[in-house]
Short mmCIF file of C-alpha atoms and ligand atoms in Angstrom, two decimals:
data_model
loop_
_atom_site.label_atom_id
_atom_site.label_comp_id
_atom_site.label_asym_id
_atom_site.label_seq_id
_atom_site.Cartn_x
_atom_site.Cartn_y
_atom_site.Cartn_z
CA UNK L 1 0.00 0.00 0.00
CA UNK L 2 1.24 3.20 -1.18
CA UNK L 3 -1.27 5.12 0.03
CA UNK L 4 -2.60 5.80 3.73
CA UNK L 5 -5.30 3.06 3.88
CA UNK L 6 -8.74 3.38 4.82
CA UNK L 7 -9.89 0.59 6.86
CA UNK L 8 -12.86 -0.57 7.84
CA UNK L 9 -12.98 -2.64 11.75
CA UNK L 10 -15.93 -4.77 12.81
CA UNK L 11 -15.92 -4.22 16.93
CA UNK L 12 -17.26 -4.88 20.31
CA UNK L 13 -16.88 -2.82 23.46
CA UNK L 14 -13.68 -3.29 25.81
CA UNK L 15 -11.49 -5.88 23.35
CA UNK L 16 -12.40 -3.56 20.30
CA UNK L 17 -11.54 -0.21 21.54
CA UNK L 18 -8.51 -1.65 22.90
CA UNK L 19 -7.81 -3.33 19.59
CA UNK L 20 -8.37 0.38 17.35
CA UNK L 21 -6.49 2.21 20.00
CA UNK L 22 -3.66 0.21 18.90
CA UNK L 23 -3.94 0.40 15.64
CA UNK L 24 -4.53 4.44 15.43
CA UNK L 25 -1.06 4.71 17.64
CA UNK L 26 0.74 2.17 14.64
CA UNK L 27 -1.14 4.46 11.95
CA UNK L 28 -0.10 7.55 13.47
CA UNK L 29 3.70 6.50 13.40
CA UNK L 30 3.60 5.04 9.53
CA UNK L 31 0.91 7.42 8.24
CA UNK L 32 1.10 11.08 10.42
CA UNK L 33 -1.45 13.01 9.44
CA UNK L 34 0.87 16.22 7.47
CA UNK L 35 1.68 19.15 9.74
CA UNK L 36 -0.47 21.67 9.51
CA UNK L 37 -2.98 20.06 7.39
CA UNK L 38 -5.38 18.75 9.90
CA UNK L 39 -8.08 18.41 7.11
CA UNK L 40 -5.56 14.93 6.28
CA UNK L 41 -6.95 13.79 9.44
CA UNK L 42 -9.92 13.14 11.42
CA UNK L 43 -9.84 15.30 13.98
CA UNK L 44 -8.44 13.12 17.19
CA UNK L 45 -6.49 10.41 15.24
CA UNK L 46 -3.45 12.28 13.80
CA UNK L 47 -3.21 9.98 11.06
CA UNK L 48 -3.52 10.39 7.24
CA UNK L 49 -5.36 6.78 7.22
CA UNK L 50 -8.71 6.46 7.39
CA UNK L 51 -10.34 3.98 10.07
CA UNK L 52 -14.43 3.23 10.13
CA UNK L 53 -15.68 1.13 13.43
CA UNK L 54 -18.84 -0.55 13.18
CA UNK L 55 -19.66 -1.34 16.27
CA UNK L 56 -22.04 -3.44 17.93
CA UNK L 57 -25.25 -2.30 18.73
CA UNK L 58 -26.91 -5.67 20.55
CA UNK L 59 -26.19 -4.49 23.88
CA UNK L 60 -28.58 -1.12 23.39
CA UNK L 61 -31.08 -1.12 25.40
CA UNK L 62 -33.94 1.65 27.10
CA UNK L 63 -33.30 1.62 30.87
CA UNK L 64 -34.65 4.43 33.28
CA UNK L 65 -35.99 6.03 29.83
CA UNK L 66 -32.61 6.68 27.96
CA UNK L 67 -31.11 4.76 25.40
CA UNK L 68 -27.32 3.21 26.60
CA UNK L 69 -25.28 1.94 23.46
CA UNK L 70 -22.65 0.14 25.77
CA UNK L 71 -19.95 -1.02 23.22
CA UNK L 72 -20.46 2.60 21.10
CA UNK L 73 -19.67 4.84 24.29
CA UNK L 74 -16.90 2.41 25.51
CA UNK L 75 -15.03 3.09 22.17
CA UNK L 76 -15.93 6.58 21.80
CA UNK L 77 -14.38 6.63 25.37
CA UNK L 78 -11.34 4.62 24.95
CA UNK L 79 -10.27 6.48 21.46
CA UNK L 80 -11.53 9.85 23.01
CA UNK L 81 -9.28 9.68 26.30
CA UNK L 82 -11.97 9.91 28.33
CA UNK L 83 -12.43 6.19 29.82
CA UNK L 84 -11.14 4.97 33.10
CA UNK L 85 -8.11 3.15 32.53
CA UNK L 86 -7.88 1.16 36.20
CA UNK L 87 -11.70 0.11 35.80
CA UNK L 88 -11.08 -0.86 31.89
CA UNK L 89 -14.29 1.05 31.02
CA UNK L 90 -16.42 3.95 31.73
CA UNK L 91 -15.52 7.63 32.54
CA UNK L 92 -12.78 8.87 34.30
CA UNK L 93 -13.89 10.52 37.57
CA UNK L 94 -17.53 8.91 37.35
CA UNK L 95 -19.68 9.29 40.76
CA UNK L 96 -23.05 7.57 40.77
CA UNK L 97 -25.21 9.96 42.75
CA UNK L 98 -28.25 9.73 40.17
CA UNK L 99 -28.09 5.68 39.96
CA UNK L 100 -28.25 6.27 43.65
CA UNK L 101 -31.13 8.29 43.46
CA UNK L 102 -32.97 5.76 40.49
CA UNK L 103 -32.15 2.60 43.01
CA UNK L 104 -34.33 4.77 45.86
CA UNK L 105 -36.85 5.27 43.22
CA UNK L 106 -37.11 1.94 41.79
CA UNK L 107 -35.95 2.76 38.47
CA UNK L 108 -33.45 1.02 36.35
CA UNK L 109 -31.75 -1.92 37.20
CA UNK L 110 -29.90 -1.90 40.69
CA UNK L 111 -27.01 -3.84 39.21
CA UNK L 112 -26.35 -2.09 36.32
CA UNK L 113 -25.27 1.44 37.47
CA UNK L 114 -24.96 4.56 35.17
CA UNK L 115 -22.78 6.73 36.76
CA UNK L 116 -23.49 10.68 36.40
CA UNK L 117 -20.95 11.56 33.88
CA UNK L 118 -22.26 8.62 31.39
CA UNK L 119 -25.17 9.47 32.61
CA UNK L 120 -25.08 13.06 30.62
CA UNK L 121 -24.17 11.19 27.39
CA UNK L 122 -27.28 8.74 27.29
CA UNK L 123 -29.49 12.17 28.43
CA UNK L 124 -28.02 13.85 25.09
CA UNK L 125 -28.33 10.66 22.59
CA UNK L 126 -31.96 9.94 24.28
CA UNK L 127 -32.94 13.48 23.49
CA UNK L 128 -31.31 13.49 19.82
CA UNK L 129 -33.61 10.10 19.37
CA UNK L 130 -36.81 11.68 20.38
CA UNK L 131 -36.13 14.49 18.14
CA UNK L 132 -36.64 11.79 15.59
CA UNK L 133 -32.55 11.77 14.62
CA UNK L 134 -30.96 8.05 14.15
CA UNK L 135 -28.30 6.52 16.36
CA UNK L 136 -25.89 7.06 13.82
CA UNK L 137 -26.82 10.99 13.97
CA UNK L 138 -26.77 11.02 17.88
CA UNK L 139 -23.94 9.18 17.55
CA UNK L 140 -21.79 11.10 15.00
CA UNK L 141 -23.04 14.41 17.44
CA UNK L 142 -21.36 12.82 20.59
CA UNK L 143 -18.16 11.99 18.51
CA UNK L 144 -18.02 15.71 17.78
CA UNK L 145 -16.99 16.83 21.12
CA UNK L 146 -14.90 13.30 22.01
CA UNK L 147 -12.56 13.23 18.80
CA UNK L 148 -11.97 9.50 18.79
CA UNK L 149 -9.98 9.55 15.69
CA UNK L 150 -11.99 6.62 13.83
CA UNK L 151 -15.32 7.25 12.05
CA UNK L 152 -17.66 5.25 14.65
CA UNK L 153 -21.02 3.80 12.89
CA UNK L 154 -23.32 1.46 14.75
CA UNK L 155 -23.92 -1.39 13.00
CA UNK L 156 -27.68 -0.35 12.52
CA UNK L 157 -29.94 2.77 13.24
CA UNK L 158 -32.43 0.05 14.20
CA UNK L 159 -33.22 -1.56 17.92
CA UNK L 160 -31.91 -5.48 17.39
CA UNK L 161 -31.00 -6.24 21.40
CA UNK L 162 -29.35 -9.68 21.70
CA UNK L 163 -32.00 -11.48 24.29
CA UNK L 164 -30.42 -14.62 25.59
CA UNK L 165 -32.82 -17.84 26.19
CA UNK L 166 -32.04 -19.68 29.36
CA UNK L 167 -33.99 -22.49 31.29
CA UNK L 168 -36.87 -21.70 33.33
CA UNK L 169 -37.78 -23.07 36.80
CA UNK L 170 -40.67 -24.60 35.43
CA UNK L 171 -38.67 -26.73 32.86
CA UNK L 172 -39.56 -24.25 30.17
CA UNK L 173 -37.37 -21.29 28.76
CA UNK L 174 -37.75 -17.68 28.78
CA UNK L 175 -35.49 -14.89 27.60
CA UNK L 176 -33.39 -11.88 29.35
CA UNK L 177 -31.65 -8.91 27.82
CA UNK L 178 -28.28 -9.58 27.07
CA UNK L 179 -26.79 -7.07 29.98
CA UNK L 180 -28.93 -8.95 32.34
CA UNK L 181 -27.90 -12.40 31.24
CA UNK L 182 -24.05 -10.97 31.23
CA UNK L 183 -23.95 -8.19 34.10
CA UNK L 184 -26.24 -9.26 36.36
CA UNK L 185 -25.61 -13.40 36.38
CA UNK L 186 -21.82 -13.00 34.77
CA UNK L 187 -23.09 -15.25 32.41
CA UNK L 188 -23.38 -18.27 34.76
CA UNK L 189 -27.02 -19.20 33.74
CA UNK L 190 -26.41 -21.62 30.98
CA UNK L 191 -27.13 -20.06 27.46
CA UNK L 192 -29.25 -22.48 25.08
CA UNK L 193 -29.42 -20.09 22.40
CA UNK L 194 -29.05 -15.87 21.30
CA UNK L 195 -31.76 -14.34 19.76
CA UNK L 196 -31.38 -10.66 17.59
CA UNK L 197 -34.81 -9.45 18.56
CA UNK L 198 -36.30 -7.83 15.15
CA UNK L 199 -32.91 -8.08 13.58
CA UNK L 200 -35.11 -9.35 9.81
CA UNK L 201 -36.25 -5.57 10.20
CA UNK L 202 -32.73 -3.82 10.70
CA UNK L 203 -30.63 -2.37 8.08
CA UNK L 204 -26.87 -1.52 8.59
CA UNK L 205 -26.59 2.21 9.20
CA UNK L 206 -26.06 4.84 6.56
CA UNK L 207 -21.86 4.32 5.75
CA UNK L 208 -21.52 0.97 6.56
CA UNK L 209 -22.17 -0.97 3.69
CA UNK L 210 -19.91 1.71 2.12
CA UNK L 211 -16.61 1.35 4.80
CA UNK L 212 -16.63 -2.42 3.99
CA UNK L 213 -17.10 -2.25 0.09
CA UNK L 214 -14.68 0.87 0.15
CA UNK L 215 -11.63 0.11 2.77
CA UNK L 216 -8.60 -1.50 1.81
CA UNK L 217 -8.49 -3.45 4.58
CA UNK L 218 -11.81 -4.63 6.46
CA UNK L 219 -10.49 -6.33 10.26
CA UNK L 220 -12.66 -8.06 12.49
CA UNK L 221 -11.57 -7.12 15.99
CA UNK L 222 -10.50 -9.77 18.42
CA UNK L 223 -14.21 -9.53 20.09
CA UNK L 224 -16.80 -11.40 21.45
CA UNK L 225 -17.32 -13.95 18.05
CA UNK L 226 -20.92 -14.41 19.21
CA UNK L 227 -22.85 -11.15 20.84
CA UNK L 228 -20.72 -8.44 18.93
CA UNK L 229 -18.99 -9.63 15.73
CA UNK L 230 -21.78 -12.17 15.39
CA UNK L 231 -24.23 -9.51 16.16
CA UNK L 232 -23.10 -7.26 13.70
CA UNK L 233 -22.94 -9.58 10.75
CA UNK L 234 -26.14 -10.99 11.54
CA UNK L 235 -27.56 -7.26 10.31
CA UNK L 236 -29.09 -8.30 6.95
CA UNK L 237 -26.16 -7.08 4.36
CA UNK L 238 -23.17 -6.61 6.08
CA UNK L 239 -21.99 -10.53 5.85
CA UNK L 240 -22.34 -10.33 2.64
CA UNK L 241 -20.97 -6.96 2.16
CA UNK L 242 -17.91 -8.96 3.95
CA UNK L 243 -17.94 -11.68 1.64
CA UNK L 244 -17.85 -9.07 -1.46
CA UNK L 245 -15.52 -6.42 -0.53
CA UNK L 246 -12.47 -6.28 -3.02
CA UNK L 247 -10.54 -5.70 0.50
CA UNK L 248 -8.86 -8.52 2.28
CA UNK L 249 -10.37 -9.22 5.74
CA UNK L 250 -8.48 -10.16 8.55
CA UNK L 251 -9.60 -11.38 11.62
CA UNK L 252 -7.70 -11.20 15.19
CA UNK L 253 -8.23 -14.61 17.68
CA UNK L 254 -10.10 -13.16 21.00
CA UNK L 255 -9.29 -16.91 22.30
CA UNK L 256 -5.62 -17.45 23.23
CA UNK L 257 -4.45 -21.32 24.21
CA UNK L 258 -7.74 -22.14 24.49
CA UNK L 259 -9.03 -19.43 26.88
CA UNK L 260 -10.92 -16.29 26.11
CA UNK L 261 -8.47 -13.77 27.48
CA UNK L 262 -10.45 -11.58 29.27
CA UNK L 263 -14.70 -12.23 30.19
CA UNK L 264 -16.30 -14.47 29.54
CA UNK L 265 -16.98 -15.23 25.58
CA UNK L 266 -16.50 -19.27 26.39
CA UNK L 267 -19.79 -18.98 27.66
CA UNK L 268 -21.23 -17.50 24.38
CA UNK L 269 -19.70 -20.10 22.73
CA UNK L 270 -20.17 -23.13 23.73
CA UNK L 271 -23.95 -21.78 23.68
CA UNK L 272 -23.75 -22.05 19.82
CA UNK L 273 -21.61 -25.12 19.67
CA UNK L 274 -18.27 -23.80 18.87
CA UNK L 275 -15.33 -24.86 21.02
CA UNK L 276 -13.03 -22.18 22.85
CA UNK L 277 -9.96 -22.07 20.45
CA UNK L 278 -8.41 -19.87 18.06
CA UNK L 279 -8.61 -22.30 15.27
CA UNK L 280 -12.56 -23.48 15.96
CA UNK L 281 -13.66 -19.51 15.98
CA UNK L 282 -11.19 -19.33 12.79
CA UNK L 283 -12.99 -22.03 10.98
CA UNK L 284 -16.70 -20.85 12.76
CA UNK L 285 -16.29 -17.44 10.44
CA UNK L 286 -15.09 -19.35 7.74
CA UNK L 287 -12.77 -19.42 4.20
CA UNK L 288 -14.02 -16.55 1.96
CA UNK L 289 -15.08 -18.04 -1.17
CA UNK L 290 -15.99 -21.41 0.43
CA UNK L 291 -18.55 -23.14 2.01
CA UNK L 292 -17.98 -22.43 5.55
CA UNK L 293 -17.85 -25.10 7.58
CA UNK L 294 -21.58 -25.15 8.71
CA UNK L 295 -21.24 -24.41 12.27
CA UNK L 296 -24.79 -24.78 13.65
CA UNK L 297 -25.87 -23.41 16.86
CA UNK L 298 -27.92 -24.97 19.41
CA UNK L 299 -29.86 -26.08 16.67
CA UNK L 300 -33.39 -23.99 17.48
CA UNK L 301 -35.02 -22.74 14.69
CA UNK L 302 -35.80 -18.76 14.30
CA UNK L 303 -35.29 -15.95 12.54
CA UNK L 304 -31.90 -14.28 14.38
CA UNK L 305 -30.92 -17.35 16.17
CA UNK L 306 -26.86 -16.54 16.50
CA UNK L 307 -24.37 -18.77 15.44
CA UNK L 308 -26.91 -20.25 13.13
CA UNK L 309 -26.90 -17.68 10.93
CA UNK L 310 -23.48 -17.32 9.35
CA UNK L 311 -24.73 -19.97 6.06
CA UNK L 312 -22.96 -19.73 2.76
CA UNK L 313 -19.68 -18.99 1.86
CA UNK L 314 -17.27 -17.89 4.81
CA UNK L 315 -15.73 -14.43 5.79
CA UNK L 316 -12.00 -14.50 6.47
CA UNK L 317 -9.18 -14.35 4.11
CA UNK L 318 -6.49 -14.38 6.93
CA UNK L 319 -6.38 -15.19 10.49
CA UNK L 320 -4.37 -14.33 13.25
CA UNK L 321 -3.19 -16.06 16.15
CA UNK L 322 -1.10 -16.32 19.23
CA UNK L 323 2.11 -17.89 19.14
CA UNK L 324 0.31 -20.56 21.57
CA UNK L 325 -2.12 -21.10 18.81
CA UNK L 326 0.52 -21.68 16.04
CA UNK L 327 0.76 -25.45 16.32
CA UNK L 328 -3.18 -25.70 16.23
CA UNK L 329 -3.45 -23.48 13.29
CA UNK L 330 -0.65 -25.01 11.00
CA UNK L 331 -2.43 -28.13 11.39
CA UNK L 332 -5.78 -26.98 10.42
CA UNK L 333 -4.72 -25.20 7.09
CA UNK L 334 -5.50 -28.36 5.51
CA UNK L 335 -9.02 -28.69 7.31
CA UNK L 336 -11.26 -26.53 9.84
CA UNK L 337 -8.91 -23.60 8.20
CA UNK L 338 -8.70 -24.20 4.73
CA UNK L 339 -8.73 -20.95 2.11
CA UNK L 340 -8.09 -19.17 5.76
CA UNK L 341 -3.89 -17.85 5.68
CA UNK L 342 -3.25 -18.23 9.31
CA UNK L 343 -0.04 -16.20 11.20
CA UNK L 344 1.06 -16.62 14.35
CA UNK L 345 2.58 -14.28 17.46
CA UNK L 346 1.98 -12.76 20.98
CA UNK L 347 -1.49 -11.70 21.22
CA UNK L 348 -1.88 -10.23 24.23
CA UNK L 349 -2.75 -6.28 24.57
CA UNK L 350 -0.32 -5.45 27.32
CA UNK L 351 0.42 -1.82 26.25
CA UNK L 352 -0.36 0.54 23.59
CA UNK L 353 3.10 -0.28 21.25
CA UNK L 354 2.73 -4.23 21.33
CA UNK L 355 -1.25 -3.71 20.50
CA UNK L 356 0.33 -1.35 17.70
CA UNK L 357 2.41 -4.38 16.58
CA UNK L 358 -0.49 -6.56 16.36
CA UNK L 359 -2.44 -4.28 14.88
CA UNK L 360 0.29 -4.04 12.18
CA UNK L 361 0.76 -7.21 11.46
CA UNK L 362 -3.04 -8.35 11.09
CA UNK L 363 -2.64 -5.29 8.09
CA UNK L 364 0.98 -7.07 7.08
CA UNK L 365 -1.60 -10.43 6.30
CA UNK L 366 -4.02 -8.49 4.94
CA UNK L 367 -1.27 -7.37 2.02
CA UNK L 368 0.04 -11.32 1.95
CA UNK L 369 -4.21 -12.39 1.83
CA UNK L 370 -5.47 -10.64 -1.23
CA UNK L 371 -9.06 -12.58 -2.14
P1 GDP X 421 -17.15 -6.19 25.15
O1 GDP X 421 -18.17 -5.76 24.14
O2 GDP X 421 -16.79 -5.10 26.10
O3 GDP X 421 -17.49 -7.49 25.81
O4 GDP X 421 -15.81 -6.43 24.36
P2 GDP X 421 -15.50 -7.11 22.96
O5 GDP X 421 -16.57 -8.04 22.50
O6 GDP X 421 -15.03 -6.07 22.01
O7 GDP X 421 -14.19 -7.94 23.34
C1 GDP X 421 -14.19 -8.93 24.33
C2 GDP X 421 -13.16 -9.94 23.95
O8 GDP X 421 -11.87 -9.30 23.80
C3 GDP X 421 -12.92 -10.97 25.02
O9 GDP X 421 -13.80 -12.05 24.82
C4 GDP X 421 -11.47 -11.37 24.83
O10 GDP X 421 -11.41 -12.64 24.23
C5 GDP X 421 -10.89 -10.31 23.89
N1 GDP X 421 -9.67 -9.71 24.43
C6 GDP X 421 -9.57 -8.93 25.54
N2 GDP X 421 -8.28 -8.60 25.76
C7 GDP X 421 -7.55 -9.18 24.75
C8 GDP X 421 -6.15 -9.23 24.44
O11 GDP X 421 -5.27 -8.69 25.15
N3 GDP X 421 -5.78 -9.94 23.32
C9 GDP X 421 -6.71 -10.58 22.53
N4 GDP X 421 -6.28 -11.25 21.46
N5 GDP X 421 -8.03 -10.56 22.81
C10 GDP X 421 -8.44 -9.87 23.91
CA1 CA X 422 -20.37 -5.59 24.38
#
């Protein structure tokens, strides 16, 4: 690549922003944005490139009457310098006096606190929605006063909240928001399946279908394979906007030796039949250009039904993987990871440079993994 690429980065919350943070500080090295030219960048990422996020939107929900978009406002955070480092998410110098006052109320969720400062962003996107504006409007507004660098789309303007199906007492099933499943039981109830509430009626938000058919590079962040990379292609359109991109796409292993490497994604997982390893969530998003390999979920049928839904042809060109994982994956390229080019080395976001040096060499496979 000659010239600074635009790239396009499918993303959860915490291991996406942490992902993109990286690869902005790697950018900003190789491609500065020119001196005194700061129309070469966006405003925040100091970098001639161009980098889209499309970010999960499955986690939205309406609580206490405002709409949070978890996995938007912790990248918007992260890339804007505002998040709390120690906690991993969140704002910096958060108090929850309002959650306080909601719990005395009755309102919200007790175990989900907002805390004030957050708080004030879900006030202003809630009140940009009831003006009758889309997410992607409130969303690009917020991003005007944070400066994250990155274009940040949600996946879709439309309300598709990942409900999670569990057993009931009464030997039946019933369904919980996501959050609740994840936040309130740390995902301990057993999943049988994930459901995209009204996801046949979303579209993907205005620029999306554009960043993937348009970058030069289209990554899949190493993130939760199920509720936000699986959530995002199950929007009608953007899989296949994956699968016909002239771009390679590259995908980074959240699983490392066999062990998601922070949270709890196993859980998601093995709810839609797909083992905890780099080279099973490899072969789960499948060769581009070939059948995938027809990873079924927990086998209910249903419109939405996660892990189900990725049929046809796969999604990856290249895929890359810890050092631990380099055994597995050489010995797969002949089967679970055929069409996929695999390359291995350390993994693990410890600091800002070595998540720079992954980040550069998912884009050094990309160049090598031309569909
Ligand atoms: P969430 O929306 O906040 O749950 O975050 P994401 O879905 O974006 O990312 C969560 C995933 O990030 C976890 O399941 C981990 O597997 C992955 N992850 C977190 N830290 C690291 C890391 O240092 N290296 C890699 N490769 N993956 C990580
Ligand atoms: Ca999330």
């Amino acid at each position: 690549m000659s010239a600074a690429p635009g790239i396009a980065v499918l993303a959860g919350g915490v291991g996406g922003s942490r992902f993109v943070r990286g690869l902005l500080h790697g950018l900003r090295a190789e491609w500065p944005a020119a001196a005194g030219s700061p129309e070469e960048g966006m405003p925040g990422s100091g970098t001639a490139a161009s980098v889209t996020v499309i970010a999960n939107t499955g986690d939205d929900l309406w609580l206490a009457g405002l709409r949070v978009c978890p996995d938007l406002d912790s990248i918007m955070y992260a890339l804007g310098g505002a998040n709390d480092e120690e906690r991993g998410w969140g704002r910096r110098g958060e108090s929850e006096r309002v959650s306080a006052e909601l719990t005395a109320y009755g309102v919200g969720w007790p175990w989900f606190t907002l805390g004030d400062l957050d708080l004030g962003t879900h006030i202003a996107r809630s009140s940009w929605l009831r003006d009758g504006l889309p997410l992607s409007e409130a969303t690009a507004r917020l991003c005007a006063r944070w400066n994250p660098g990155v274009t940040l789309l949600p996946a879709t303007d439309d309300e598709a909240e990942t409900l999670v199906t569990v057993a009931d007492e009464a030997g039946g099933t019933r369904q919980l928001h996501f959050e609740e499943w994840w936040v309130r039981h740390r995902a301990a109830l057993p999943a049988l399946a994930f459901t995209q509430n009204n996801v046949e009626r979303a579209r993907p938000a205005p620029g999306v279908l554009e960043a993937i058919a348009e970058a030069d590079v289209v990554l899949f962040a190493p993130s939760n394979p199920v509720v936000s990379i699986g959530t995002i292609l199950g929007i009608p359109g953007i899989a296949d906007a994956v699968r016909q991109t002239a771009a390679p796409v590259v995908g980074i292993s959240p699983i490392i030796g066999g062990a998601v490497v922070r949270g709890m994604a196993d859980a998601c997982l093995s709810a839609i039949g797909v083992e905890t390893s780099a080279v099973a969530v490899g072969a789960h998003y499948g060769a581009r250009g070939l059948p995938s390999a027809g990873l079924l979920g927990a086998g209910l049928p249903g419109a939405g039904l996660l892990g189900a839904d990725l049929p046809g042809a796969g999604l990856l060109d290249g895929w890359l993987v810890d050092s631990t994982d380099a055994a597995a994956a050489e010995s797969a390229a002949g089967g679970p990871l055929a069409g996929i080019r695999t390359l291995a080395r350390p993994l693990w976001f410890h600091t800002v440079e070595e998540t720079a040096a992954i980040a550069a060499d998912a884009l050094a496979l990309a160049a090598r993994s031309r569909p």
